[in-house]
Amino acid sequence: MAPLRCAGRLVLLASVLLLCLIPHLGWRLVRRRSPWPSRFLSLAARAIGARVILEGHPAQGDIFLLANHVSWIDILALGGATGTAFVSKDGVARWPVVGWLAAQNNTVFVSRERRGGLSGQMDALRSALTGHQPVTLFPEGTTGDGETLLPFKPTLLATLFPPPRPVIIQPVHIDYGAAVGDIAWVGDEPAVGNVLRILRRKGRLPVTIRFLSPFDPATCANRKAMAALARDRIAASMAAHHRSSAPPLPPV
């Protein structure tokens, strides 16, 4: 049955893409911000079996979300729920189809290795923040096992000193519950292998998105303090919901 589940979900994903693509291109043709990328992400999450549960609410006004990172499903679930753009490694931009789709949602592509390009990357992120679209950063810099938090990397948070417009930071806890071991993308698992493994998975997948208490970046002394505050709030949420959490660590 696993191959049939995989094939069925791939057909659903293709159908969702076709359903959303034509109206999206129409909005782009008249140079208006399209609502269809977030609708695609929401429908794509359902197509692969995810059922998104929201706890709390996104903050009012312009928000910068800092979330733990477990799987590529995070993007479908959080993007579909909030309409957020994402900060992503620049290698994703070169992936067939996926890179183009990411660009349609105003993804900010950055390189974590190319130090010389940091100024341009921060300019791109500041520009994204001026568009009134929520922006999400996964400050661990990679996916984790969903049980612990890696240290947060605060480099790009320097964008908020000062922000290009008033922005509120909101930590977000993405929780797959008991299914996290089946979902987490860790180690050297190839991307295609991880996707196929999840598409073959039996049953529905509850994904809980917890919007935690937001804070004003102006209350933080620097980007490291900002990263530490967000990390502590996510770690506390993980501990409160019976997921083991790493003790607080200083950002690097």
PDB file of N, CA, C and O in Angstrom, residues 7-60:
ATOM      1  N   ALA A   7       2.007   7.438  -4.609  1.00  0.00           N
ATOM      2  CA  ALA A   7       1.523   7.855  -5.923  1.00  0.00           C
ATOM      3  C   ALA A   7       0.283   8.737  -5.810  1.00  0.00           C
ATOM      4  O   ALA A   7       0.154   9.756  -6.506  1.00  0.00           O
ATOM      5  N   GLY A   8      -0.631   8.357  -4.917  1.00  0.00           N
ATOM      6  CA  GLY A   8      -1.844   9.141  -4.739  1.00  0.00           C
ATOM      7  C   GLY A   8      -1.553  10.539  -4.239  1.00  0.00           C
ATOM      8  O   GLY A   8      -2.148  11.524  -4.705  1.00  0.00           O
ATOM      9  N   ARG A   9      -0.615  10.659  -3.309  1.00  0.00           N
ATOM     10  CA  ARG A   9      -0.274  11.974  -2.781  1.00  0.00           C
ATOM     11  C   ARG A   9       0.456  12.820  -3.825  1.00  0.00           C
ATOM     12  O   ARG A   9       0.281  14.046  -3.877  1.00  0.00           O
ATOM     13  N   LEU A  10       1.268  12.203  -4.642  1.00  0.00           N
ATOM     14  CA  LEU A  10       1.935  12.942  -5.717  1.00  0.00           C
ATOM     15  C   LEU A  10       0.917  13.478  -6.721  1.00  0.00           C
ATOM     16  O   LEU A  10       1.046  14.613  -7.204  1.00  0.00           O
ATOM     17  N   VAL A  11      -0.101  12.667  -7.026  1.00  0.00           N
ATOM     18  CA  VAL A  11      -1.164  13.129  -7.926  1.00  0.00           C
ATOM     19  C   VAL A  11      -1.904  14.311  -7.301  1.00  0.00           C
ATOM     20  O   VAL A  11      -2.209  15.303  -7.972  1.00  0.00           O
ATOM     21  N   LEU A  12      -2.206  14.214  -6.000  1.00  0.00           N
ATOM     22  CA  LEU A  12      -2.882  15.315  -5.320  1.00  0.00           C
ATOM     23  C   LEU A  12      -2.033  16.582  -5.337  1.00  0.00           C
ATOM     24  O   LEU A  12      -2.536  17.691  -5.562  1.00  0.00           O
ATOM     25  N   LEU A  13      -0.726  16.444  -5.112  1.00  0.00           N
ATOM     26  CA  LEU A  13       0.166  17.602  -5.129  1.00  0.00           C
ATOM     27  C   LEU A  13       0.183  18.260  -6.506  1.00  0.00           C
ATOM     28  O   LEU A  13       0.134  19.486  -6.627  1.00  0.00           O
ATOM     29  N   ALA A  14       0.248  17.424  -7.549  1.00  0.00           N
ATOM     30  CA  ALA A  14       0.237  17.974  -8.905  1.00  0.00           C
ATOM     31  C   ALA A  14      -1.084  18.688  -9.192  1.00  0.00           C
ATOM     32  O   ALA A  14      -1.102  19.748  -9.830  1.00  0.00           O
ATOM     33  N   SER A  15      -2.176  18.128  -8.720  1.00  0.00           N
ATOM     34  CA  SER A  15      -3.489  18.754  -8.931  1.00  0.00           C
ATOM     35  C   SER A  15      -3.579  20.089  -8.209  1.00  0.00           C
ATOM     36  O   SER A  15      -4.106  21.076  -8.749  1.00  0.00           O
ATOM     37  N   VAL A  16      -3.064  20.132  -6.974  1.00  0.00           N
ATOM     38  CA  VAL A  16      -3.061  21.383  -6.208  1.00  0.00           C
ATOM     39  C   VAL A  16      -2.225  22.444  -6.912  1.00  0.00           C
ATOM     40  O   VAL A  16      -2.609  23.618  -6.990  1.00  0.00           O
ATOM     41  N   LEU A  17      -1.081  22.026  -7.451  1.00  0.00           N
ATOM     42  CA  LEU A  17      -0.223  22.970  -8.167  1.00  0.00           C
ATOM     43  C   LEU A  17      -0.941  23.563  -9.381  1.00  0.00           C
ATOM     44  O   LEU A  17      -0.919  24.785  -9.599  1.00  0.00           O
ATOM     45  N   LEU A  18      -1.588  22.717 -10.153  1.00  0.00           N
ATOM     46  CA  LEU A  18      -2.314  23.208 -11.330  1.00  0.00           C
ATOM     47  C   LEU A  18      -3.472  24.110 -10.932  1.00  0.00           C
ATOM     48  O   LEU A  18      -3.746  25.123 -11.594  1.00  0.00           O
ATOM     49  N   LEU A  19      -4.153  23.754  -9.844  1.00  0.00           N
ATOM     50  CA  LEU A  19      -5.283  24.551  -9.377  1.00  0.00           C
ATOM     51  C   LEU A  19      -4.850  25.970  -9.003  1.00  0.00           C
ATOM     52  O   LEU A  19      -5.568  26.939  -9.268  1.00  0.00           O
ATOM     53  N   CYS A  20      -3.681  26.090  -8.382  1.00  0.00           N
ATOM     54  CA  CYS A  20      -3.227  27.390  -7.873  1.00  0.00           C
ATOM     55  C   CYS A  20      -2.385  28.168  -8.874  1.00  0.00           C
ATOM     56  O   CYS A  20      -2.293  29.406  -8.775  1.00  0.00           O
ATOM     57  N   LEU A  21      -1.761  27.472  -9.820  1.00  0.00           N
ATOM     58  CA  LEU A  21      -0.786  28.128 -10.688  1.00  0.00           C
ATOM     59  C   LEU A  21      -1.427  29.156 -11.622  1.00  0.00           C
ATOM     60  O   LEU A  21      -0.933  30.286 -11.748  1.00  0.00           O
ATOM     61  N   ILE A  22      -2.526  28.790 -12.268  1.00  0.00           N
ATOM     62  CA  ILE A  22      -3.117  29.697 -13.266  1.00  0.00           C
ATOM     63  C   ILE A  22      -3.598  31.006 -12.633  1.00  0.00           C
ATOM     64  O   ILE A  22      -3.243  32.094 -13.101  1.00  0.00           O
ATOM     65  N   PRO A  23      -4.377  30.961 -11.546  1.00  0.00           N
ATOM     66  CA  PRO A  23      -4.762  32.249 -10.947  1.00  0.00           C
ATOM     67  C   PRO A  23      -3.569  33.023 -10.390  1.00  0.00           C
ATOM     68  O   PRO A  23      -3.550  34.256 -10.442  1.00  0.00           O
ATOM     69  N   HIS A  24      -2.567  32.310  -9.893  1.00  0.00           N
ATOM     70  CA  HIS A  24      -1.373  33.007  -9.393  1.00  0.00           C
ATOM     71  C   HIS A  24      -0.683  33.788 -10.504  1.00  0.00           C
ATOM     72  O   HIS A  24      -0.330  34.964 -10.322  1.00  0.00           O
ATOM     73  N   LEU A  25      -0.523  33.155 -11.659  1.00  0.00           N
ATOM     74  CA  LEU A  25       0.118  33.845 -12.779  1.00  0.00           C
ATOM     75  C   LEU A  25      -0.719  35.035 -13.236  1.00  0.00           C
ATOM     76  O   LEU A  25      -0.173  36.053 -13.680  1.00  0.00           O
ATOM     77  N   GLY A  26      -2.049  34.916 -13.124  1.00  0.00           N
ATOM     78  CA  GLY A  26      -2.913  36.043 -13.469  1.00  0.00           C
ATOM     79  C   GLY A  26      -2.675  37.229 -12.548  1.00  0.00           C
ATOM     80  O   GLY A  26      -2.592  38.374 -13.005  1.00  0.00           O
ATOM     81  N   TRP A  27      -2.540  36.967 -11.248  1.00  0.00           N
ATOM     82  CA  TRP A  27      -2.255  38.046 -10.306  1.00  0.00           C
ATOM     83  C   TRP A  27      -0.894  38.672 -10.604  1.00  0.00           C
ATOM     84  O   TRP A  27      -0.741  39.896 -10.534  1.00  0.00           O
ATOM     85  N   ARG A  28       0.070  37.842 -10.922  1.00  0.00           N
ATOM     86  CA  ARG A  28       1.400  38.374 -11.222  1.00  0.00           C
ATOM     87  C   ARG A  28       1.377  39.211 -12.503  1.00  0.00           C
ATOM     88  O   ARG A  28       2.113  40.192 -12.629  1.00  0.00           O
ATOM     89  N   LEU A  29       0.539  38.814 -13.439  1.00  0.00           N
ATOM     90  CA  LEU A  29       0.458  39.537 -14.712  1.00  0.00           C
ATOM     91  C   LEU A  29       0.001  40.971 -14.498  1.00  0.00           C
ATOM     92  O   LEU A  29       0.465  41.887 -15.193  1.00  0.00           O
ATOM     93  N   VAL A  30      -0.890  41.181 -13.546  1.00  0.00           N
ATOM     94  CA  VAL A  30      -1.373  42.541 -13.271  1.00  0.00           C
ATOM     95  C   VAL A  30      -0.552  43.204 -12.158  1.00  0.00           C
ATOM     96  O   VAL A  30      -0.938  44.234 -11.608  1.00  0.00           O
ATOM     97  N   ARG A  31       0.579  42.572 -11.815  1.00  0.00           N
ATOM     98  CA  ARG A  31       1.550  43.126 -10.853  1.00  0.00           C
ATOM     99  C   ARG A  31       0.938  43.395  -9.483  1.00  0.00           C
ATOM    100  O   ARG A  31       1.153  44.444  -8.871  1.00  0.00           O
ATOM    101  N   ARG A  32       0.156  42.443  -9.020  1.00  0.00           N
ATOM    102  CA  ARG A  32      -0.393  42.529  -7.675  1.00  0.00           C
ATOM    103  C   ARG A  32       0.139  41.362  -6.857  1.00  0.00           C
ATOM    104  O   ARG A  32       0.459  40.296  -7.393  1.00  0.00           O
ATOM    105  N   ARG A  33       0.235  41.585  -5.554  1.00  0.00           N
ATOM    106  CA  ARG A  33       0.705  40.501  -4.683  1.00  0.00           C
ATOM    107  C   ARG A  33      -0.308  39.373  -4.689  1.00  0.00           C
ATOM    108  O   ARG A  33      -1.495  39.572  -4.393  1.00  0.00           O
ATOM    109  N   SER A  34       0.147  38.191  -5.021  1.00  0.00           N
ATOM    110  CA  SER A  34      -0.753  37.054  -5.183  1.00  0.00           C
ATOM    111  C   SER A  34      -1.020  36.355  -3.853  1.00  0.00           C
ATOM    112  O   SER A  34      -0.089  36.087  -3.084  1.00  0.00           O
ATOM    113  N   PRO A  35      -2.292  36.009  -3.569  1.00  0.00           N
ATOM    114  CA  PRO A  35      -2.602  35.229  -2.375  1.00  0.00           C
ATOM    115  C   PRO A  35      -2.422  33.726  -2.587  1.00  0.00           C
ATOM    116  O   PRO A  35      -2.589  32.943  -1.644  1.00  0.00           O
ATOM    117  N   TRP A  36      -2.096  33.335  -3.827  1.00  0.00           N
ATOM    118  CA  TRP A  36      -2.118  31.911  -4.153  1.00  0.00           C
ATOM    119  C   TRP A  36      -0.943  31.097  -3.627  1.00  0.00           C
ATOM    120  O   TRP A  36      -1.106  29.895  -3.363  1.00  0.00           O
ATOM    121  N   PRO A  37       0.261  31.652  -3.428  1.00  0.00           N
ATOM    122  CA  PRO A  37       1.314  30.827  -2.834  1.00  0.00           C
ATOM    123  C   PRO A  37       0.948  30.257  -1.468  1.00  0.00           C
ATOM    124  O   PRO A  37       1.175  29.072  -1.205  1.00  0.00           O
ATOM    125  N   SER A  38       0.349  31.083  -0.594  1.00  0.00           N
ATOM    126  CA  SER A  38      -0.023  30.566   0.723  1.00  0.00           C
ATOM    127  C   SER A  38      -1.156  29.551   0.616  1.00  0.00           C
ATOM    128  O   SER A  38      -1.208  28.568   1.370  1.00  0.00           O
ATOM    129  N   ARG A  39      -2.074  29.778  -0.335  1.00  0.00           N
ATOM    130  CA  ARG A  39      -3.146  28.796  -0.538  1.00  0.00           C
ATOM    131  C   ARG A  39      -2.584  27.479  -1.047  1.00  0.00           C
ATOM    132  O   ARG A  39      -3.019  26.398  -0.640  1.00  0.00           O
ATOM    133  N   PHE A  40      -1.590  27.578  -1.933  1.00  0.00           N
ATOM    134  CA  PHE A  40      -0.941  26.357  -2.419  1.00  0.00           C
ATOM    135  C   PHE A  40      -0.282  25.603  -1.269  1.00  0.00           C
ATOM    136  O   PHE A  40      -0.406  24.376  -1.158  1.00  0.00           O
ATOM    137  N   LEU A  41       0.451  26.320  -0.407  1.00  0.00           N
ATOM    138  CA  LEU A  41       1.139  25.662   0.697  1.00  0.00           C
ATOM    139  C   LEU A  41       0.150  24.973   1.629  1.00  0.00           C
ATOM    140  O   LEU A  41       0.380  23.847   2.077  1.00  0.00           O
ATOM    141  N   SER A  42      -0.971  25.632   1.909  1.00  0.00           N
ATOM    142  CA  SER A  42      -1.987  25.041   2.782  1.00  0.00           C
ATOM    143  C   SER A  42      -2.583  23.781   2.165  1.00  0.00           C
ATOM    144  O   SER A  42      -2.716  22.742   2.835  1.00  0.00           O
ATOM    145  N   LEU A  43      -2.931  23.853   0.882  1.00  0.00           N
ATOM    146  CA  LEU A  43      -3.516  22.690   0.206  1.00  0.00           C
ATOM    147  C   LEU A  43      -2.491  21.577   0.026  1.00  0.00           C
ATOM    148  O   LEU A  43      -2.829  20.382   0.119  1.00  0.00           O
ATOM    149  N   ALA A  44      -1.224  21.946  -0.209  1.00  0.00           N
ATOM    150  CA  ALA A  44      -0.181  20.941  -0.358  1.00  0.00           C
ATOM    151  C   ALA A  44       0.034  20.185   0.952  1.00  0.00           C
ATOM    152  O   ALA A  44       0.273  18.965   0.954  1.00  0.00           O
ATOM    153  N   ALA A  45      -0.048  20.906   2.081  1.00  0.00           N
ATOM    154  CA  ALA A  45       0.076  20.240   3.375  1.00  0.00           C
ATOM    155  C   ALA A  45      -1.023  19.190   3.545  1.00  0.00           C
ATOM    156  O   ALA A  45      -0.765  18.063   3.995  1.00  0.00           O
ATOM    157  N   ARG A  46      -2.239  19.538   3.189  1.00  0.00           N
ATOM    158  CA  ARG A  46      -3.338  18.577   3.295  1.00  0.00           C
ATOM    159  C   ARG A  46      -3.151  17.413   2.332  1.00  0.00           C
ATOM    160  O   ARG A  46      -3.479  16.267   2.641  1.00  0.00           O
ATOM    161  N   ALA A  47      -2.604  17.706   1.154  1.00  0.00           N
ATOM    162  CA  ALA A  47      -2.421  16.651   0.152  1.00  0.00           C
ATOM    163  C   ALA A  47      -1.472  15.563   0.625  1.00  0.00           C
ATOM    164  O   ALA A  47      -1.618  14.396   0.252  1.00  0.00           O
ATOM    165  N   ILE A  48      -0.486  15.922   1.448  1.00  0.00           N
ATOM    166  CA  ILE A  48       0.465  14.912   1.924  1.00  0.00           C
ATOM    167  C   ILE A  48       0.021  14.288   3.248  1.00  0.00           C
ATOM    168  O   ILE A  48       0.753  13.491   3.840  1.00  0.00           O
ATOM    169  N   GLY A  49      -1.162  14.673   3.722  1.00  0.00           N
ATOM    170  CA  GLY A  49      -1.703  14.057   4.927  1.00  0.00           C
ATOM    171  C   GLY A  49      -1.583  14.881   6.188  1.00  0.00           C
ATOM    172  O   GLY A  49      -2.013  14.437   7.256  1.00  0.00           O
ATOM    173  N   ALA A  50      -0.994  16.078   6.105  1.00  0.00           N
ATOM    174  CA  ALA A  50      -0.834  16.917   7.299  1.00  0.00           C
ATOM    175  C   ALA A  50      -2.150  17.595   7.659  1.00  0.00           C
ATOM    176  O   ALA A  50      -2.905  18.008   6.782  1.00  0.00           O
ATOM    177  N   ARG A  51      -2.400  17.693   8.941  1.00  0.00           N
ATOM    178  CA  ARG A  51      -3.554  18.423   9.460  1.00  0.00           C
ATOM    179  C   ARG A  51      -3.018  19.446  10.461  1.00  0.00           C
ATOM    180  O   ARG A  51      -2.552  19.089  11.542  1.00  0.00           O
ATOM    181  N   VAL A  52      -3.095  20.707  10.093  1.00  0.00           N
ATOM    182  CA  VAL A  52      -2.457  21.765  10.865  1.00  0.00           C
ATOM    183  C   VAL A  52      -3.386  22.259  11.968  1.00  0.00           C
ATOM    184  O   VAL A  52      -4.550  22.583  11.720  1.00  0.00           O
ATOM    185  N   ILE A  53      -2.843  22.314  13.186  1.00  0.00           N
ATOM    186  CA  ILE A  53      -3.572  22.788  14.355  1.00  0.00           C
ATOM    187  C   ILE A  53      -2.854  24.040  14.861  1.00  0.00           C
ATOM    188  O   ILE A  53      -1.637  24.020  15.079  1.00  0.00           O
ATOM    189  N   LEU A  54      -3.598  25.126  15.032  1.00  0.00           N
ATOM    190  CA  LEU A  54      -2.999  26.384  15.477  1.00  0.00           C
ATOM    191  C   LEU A  54      -3.303  26.615  16.953  1.00  0.00           C
ATOM    192  O   LEU A  54      -4.438  26.454  17.393  1.00  0.00           O
ATOM    193  N   GLU A  55      -2.278  26.976  17.711  1.00  0.00           N
ATOM    194  CA  GLU A  55      -2.436  27.379  19.101  1.00  0.00           C
ATOM    195  C   GLU A  55      -1.879  28.789  19.250  1.00  0.00           C
ATOM    196  O   GLU A  55      -0.721  29.037  18.922  1.00  0.00           O
ATOM    197  N   GLY A  56      -2.684  29.699  19.735  1.00  0.00           N
ATOM    198  CA  GLY A  56      -2.302  31.091  19.783  1.00  0.00           C
ATOM    199  C   GLY A  56      -2.549  31.739  18.431  1.00  0.00           C
ATOM    200  O   GLY A  56      -3.145  31.141  17.523  1.00  0.00           O
ATOM    201  N   HIS A  57      -2.069  32.968  18.277  1.00  0.00           N
ATOM    202  CA  HIS A  57      -2.332  33.725  17.066  1.00  0.00           C
ATOM    203  C   HIS A  57      -1.075  34.490  16.645  1.00  0.00           C
ATOM    204  O   HIS A  57      -0.286  34.915  17.494  1.00  0.00           O
ATOM    205  N   PRO A  58      -0.902  34.687  15.332  1.00  0.00           N
ATOM    206  CA  PRO A  58       0.184  35.566  14.899  1.00  0.00           C
ATOM    207  C   PRO A  58      -0.034  36.967  15.457  1.00  0.00           C
ATOM    208  O   PRO A  58      -1.161  37.428  15.599  1.00  0.00           O
ATOM    209  N   ALA A  59       1.065  37.637  15.784  1.00  0.00           N
ATOM    210  CA  ALA A  59       0.980  38.994  16.315  1.00  0.00           C
ATOM    211  C   ALA A  59       0.417  39.936  15.260  1.00  0.00           C
ATOM    212  O   ALA A  59       0.486  39.678  14.055  1.00  0.00           O
ATOM    213  N   GLN A  60      -0.148  41.032  15.721  1.00  0.00           N
ATOM    214  CA  GLN A  60      -0.677  42.053  14.822  1.00  0.00           C
ATOM    215  C   GLN A  60       0.468  42.857  14.218  1.00  0.00           C
ATOM    216  O   GLN A  60       1.523  43.023  14.819  1.00  0.00           O
TER     217      GLN A  60
END
